[in-house]
Amino acid sequence: MRKLILNDGWKMKEVSWEEYLDAEVPGSVYTDLMANGRMQDPFYRDNEKEALAVIEHDYEYRTVFDADTELLACDEVLLCFDGIDTLSTILLNGSFLGNTDNMHRTWEFNVKDMLREQENELRVILHSPTKFIADSYAKEPIEGCVDAMKGLPRLRKAHCMFGWDWGPRIPDAGIFREASLKGVNRARIESVYITQKHEDGRVTLGLKADILPAERSDIRVKQAASDYRVTLITPQKEKTVYEGSPEQILIREPQIWWPAGYGEQPLYTVRVELLEEETVLDSWERRIGLRTMTVSREKDQYGEAFAHEVNGVRIFAMGADYIPEDNLLSRVTRERTRRLLQSAKDAHFNTVRVWGGGYYPDDFFYDICDELGLIVWQDFMFACCVYDLTESFEETITAEFEDNIRRIRHHACLGLWCGNNEMEMFIAENREGWCRNPVQFSDYIKMFEYIIPKVLKECDPQTFYWPASPSSGGGFDEPNDENRGDVHYWDVWHGGKPITEYRKFFFRYVSEFGFQSFPSLKTVETFTEPRDRNIFSYVMEKHQRNSSANGKIMNYMEQTFLYPNDFDTTLYASQLLQAEAMRYGVEHFRRNRGRCMGSIIWQLNDCWPAASWSSIDYFGRWKALHYFEKRFFAPLLLSCSEESTLTQDPNVNAQPYELHKSITLCASNETLMEKQVGISWELRDAGAGILRSGNYEISLPPLSSVWMDKVDLPEADIYENYVSYRMEENGNVCSRGTVLFCAPKYFHFRAPGLRVEREGDELVITVGCYARSIRILNGEDNLRLEDNYFDMDAGVRRVKILEGKPEGLQVKSVYDIR
Ligand code: BMA
């Protein structure tokens, strides 16, 4: 197959303009207008309004190209678009070629008879998505996410581009992926499906190529097995070539792929060539990992398990939900995604969930997950809406499923396909009266429990399918049941309940739970003027899309910390609230390993600079939560279930009441190896002086959580004393922390006399007494440290600098929230 990439020479204009501007493909209307100085940064202050007005218009993209003679001589020539966002009319040399209406699909047009050797003119008219959804809603209303613009379910475009409770209404348009011409001779390989059979320590690959003949009816390529040549390249680059009938390839000494934390990620390259005589008509090359991957749903005493089972091992999923990295999609690059996913791995993630309200990520996203060992929970792109399953809707979504399943299915990282985000739950409950018509209930079942399974049976029967998130298996059967399937738990945050609620539940797999925070000051500065830097200002509220949630943060603040007296301290304290909430939840879930087998935090990243549930902000800065994740997702974790409960209610009974105080330590080992560890703890006063201590030497079985005995601490003064604990392996501390018995606002913190100095590639932090959640930033806020936002007893700690210059260092702890 010959390929000519058509990414050059593009110009663009609003359709009514005379003059064309320079344009980029892949790119977008917004990025081109900005590059030409015709539009301001839509993320700055409230520029979103202006951006929304811009997209009320239609835009034309135009390029002129030559087609070489070899291409023109091909049996067929296809004009291909890997992604058009979304509504377009395509014209080649003045003639109408077709329309597009689904950004999740790839588009191909047969253009052989329309092409000339020189000066072909290609025009793509992009129609306004906002006009389309407004018109369609006016004609026939359909409901969806209240934070987004009305009418969005009718357009197959990333839903969150129309706004979400963390995202702006900036519904860009553009040719956001590559455009090309493909010349096909005789036939081409559309895709190859590779199955794996693991038996007796060997792996057998099964290969099935989807071959498309060039469309001219007089041409038929023979499809005998001998038409293929398959090359298998091991991770060590040893090649084996299979000629003839390579439908079954036996690998005798397979190198097995594991998720991060359980083993290596060796990748094999498979190249399939389609031959006619000795001519290679087309080739297909991808990397695969040898592993089995499914979801275990064994019935047990609690209900039904839900756990990723990889190579026969049930793992505890740790990670977060991934949303689009930018509202302007073409700004998402391989480098940027790698940096984000590397940060996920650095914080000991083994799983990411690609949430269904965005778009199907680029190939490089999955390549990077393969390399890093991140299991991908892949939603189909449906979220929080009702859809009308018309004939044309069914046709376009079916094509979308086929395109994306064929594109993604070979990846080692692919953990499961999931029908949608939260629709089974919303429709079952008919929340907000979304379903106006009983057919919408049956349409739901048709889409997610009939059409998708049917396509998967054909295109990817080996990957596990789950109808929705959350679900208990489908059919509107208590989708958010605590004892079966996955759960979205939002009573903490949306329900306003205290974080202690997490300990009341024993979910099987939490695929969403979260808590908001503000990004750091440096990030806030990019979208504000100094006068905006107050969390209740107009601009800060514009960058908070969950209704009244800055007030919600302050409500949790009131329960936890003293009132923070300056803006930066408020941002810092909000991040600590978030980090503590997630720590409290995840540690509880990990302590209950076996019953609970997954904790996926809402959300990993941001699509613009804003207050949100993310642990990494739009610019890639780690919030406190991400450092906390690095600690509480660590394969070896020591956590402490502290209790400080009243024996009777002092308001009801005037008798003197008693406080019961205790700690129970729990050690979790999420590796495949048995571990010998030393555990120690001390009850200390606010000056870090030791009042009482204990220790254990224990052996932790693989994949286990082991509770120590409960220790009652009747002598602990809840305002003056805290417990410090740590776990060591081979003399090195692998996990540590501290717990209080009262809200931090009531604890009598002493001035810690924090000092930080640089020594070589390390920072040396010195404190005179107990200091909690010590934050170290440099002037640019681009330091990446081995650890940050950590607690210290009195003394010295050395922390490695991983990135950034230690200049303009500033340091804070909870003592400074006042
Ligand atoms: C979940 C998600 C998103 C939302 C998030 C925070 O339910 O699926 O739709 O952004 O909660 O509210």
PDB file of N, CA and C and ligand atoms in Angstrom, residues 164-166 355 384 421-422 488 490 494 512 602 613, ligand 1:
ATOM      1  N   TRP A 164     -18.429  20.090  31.509  1.00  0.00           N
ATOM      2  CA  TRP A 164     -18.663  18.991  32.468  1.00  0.00           C
ATOM      3  C   TRP A 164     -18.483  19.585  33.849  1.00  0.00           C
ATOM      4  N   ASP A 165     -18.560  18.767  34.907  1.00  0.00           N
ATOM      5  CA  ASP A 165     -18.409  19.407  36.224  1.00  0.00           C
ATOM      6  C   ASP A 165     -16.937  19.640  36.586  1.00  0.00           C
ATOM      7  N   TRP A 166     -16.061  19.467  35.591  1.00  0.00           N
ATOM      8  CA  TRP A 166     -14.654  19.854  35.731  1.00  0.00           C
ATOM      9  C   TRP A 166     -14.124  20.500  34.464  1.00  0.00           C
ATOM     10  N   TRP A 355     -12.363   7.143  30.812  1.00  0.00           N
ATOM     11  CA  TRP A 355     -13.760   7.466  31.123  1.00  0.00           C
ATOM     12  C   TRP A 355     -14.558   7.766  29.846  1.00  0.00           C
ATOM     13  N   CYS A 384     -23.466   9.583  31.056  1.00  0.00           N
ATOM     14  CA  CYS A 384     -24.449  10.446  31.713  1.00  0.00           C
ATOM     15  C   CYS A 384     -25.460  11.080  30.751  1.00  0.00           C
ATOM     16  N   ASN A 421     -20.438   5.181  30.933  1.00  0.00           N
ATOM     17  CA  ASN A 421     -20.293   5.736  32.265  1.00  0.00           C
ATOM     18  C   ASN A 421     -21.647   6.120  32.849  1.00  0.00           C
ATOM     19  N   GLU A 422     -22.012   5.448  33.913  1.00  0.00           N
ATOM     20  CA  GLU A 422     -23.141   5.811  34.780  1.00  0.00           C
ATOM     21  C   GLU A 422     -24.522   5.795  34.157  1.00  0.00           C
ATOM     22  N   HIS A 488     -19.575   3.362  41.975  1.00  0.00           N
ATOM     23  CA  HIS A 488     -19.164   4.770  42.045  1.00  0.00           C
ATOM     24  C   HIS A 488     -19.684   5.267  43.385  1.00  0.00           C
ATOM     25  N   TRP A 490     -20.107   8.301  45.905  1.00  0.00           N
ATOM     26  CA  TRP A 490     -20.012   9.763  45.948  1.00  0.00           C
ATOM     27  C   TRP A 490     -20.672  10.396  47.170  1.00  0.00           C
ATOM     28  N   HIS A 494     -20.025  14.629  46.821  1.00  0.00           N
ATOM     29  CA  HIS A 494     -21.330  15.099  46.330  1.00  0.00           C
ATOM     30  C   HIS A 494     -22.380  15.040  47.433  1.00  0.00           C
ATOM     31  N   GLU A 512     -14.913   4.727  40.862  1.00  0.00           N
ATOM     32  CA  GLU A 512     -14.921   6.186  41.011  1.00  0.00           C
ATOM     33  C   GLU A 512     -15.227   6.550  42.442  1.00  0.00           C
ATOM     34  N   TRP A 602     -11.300   9.076  41.199  1.00  0.00           N
ATOM     35  CA  TRP A 602     -11.744  10.106  40.277  1.00  0.00           C
ATOM     36  C   TRP A 602     -10.983  11.367  40.623  1.00  0.00           C
ATOM     37  N   TRP A 613     -11.175  17.291  40.755  1.00  0.00           N
ATOM     38  CA  TRP A 613     -10.829  16.090  41.533  1.00  0.00           C
ATOM     39  C   TRP A 613      -9.460  15.524  41.144  1.00  0.00           C
TER      40      TRP A 613
HETATM   41  C1  BMA B   1     -18.519  10.878  38.021  1.00  0.00           C
HETATM   42  C2  BMA B   1     -18.022  10.909  36.628  1.00  0.00           C
HETATM   43  C3  BMA B   1     -18.131  12.211  35.980  1.00  0.00           C
HETATM   44  C4  BMA B   1     -18.044  13.343  36.945  1.00  0.00           C
HETATM   45  C5  BMA B   1     -17.509  12.920  38.275  1.00  0.00           C
HETATM   46  C6  BMA B   1     -17.466  14.004  39.284  1.00  0.00           C
HETATM   47  O1  BMA B   1     -19.698  10.335  38.284  1.00  0.00           O
HETATM   48  O2  BMA B   1     -18.479   9.857  35.882  1.00  0.00           O
HETATM   49  O3  BMA B   1     -19.281  12.281  35.197  1.00  0.00           O
HETATM   50  O4  BMA B   1     -17.287  14.335  36.420  1.00  0.00           O
HETATM   51  O5  BMA B   1     -18.294  11.934  38.771  1.00  0.00           O
HETATM   52  O6  BMA B   1     -18.739  14.482  39.588  1.00  0.00           O
END
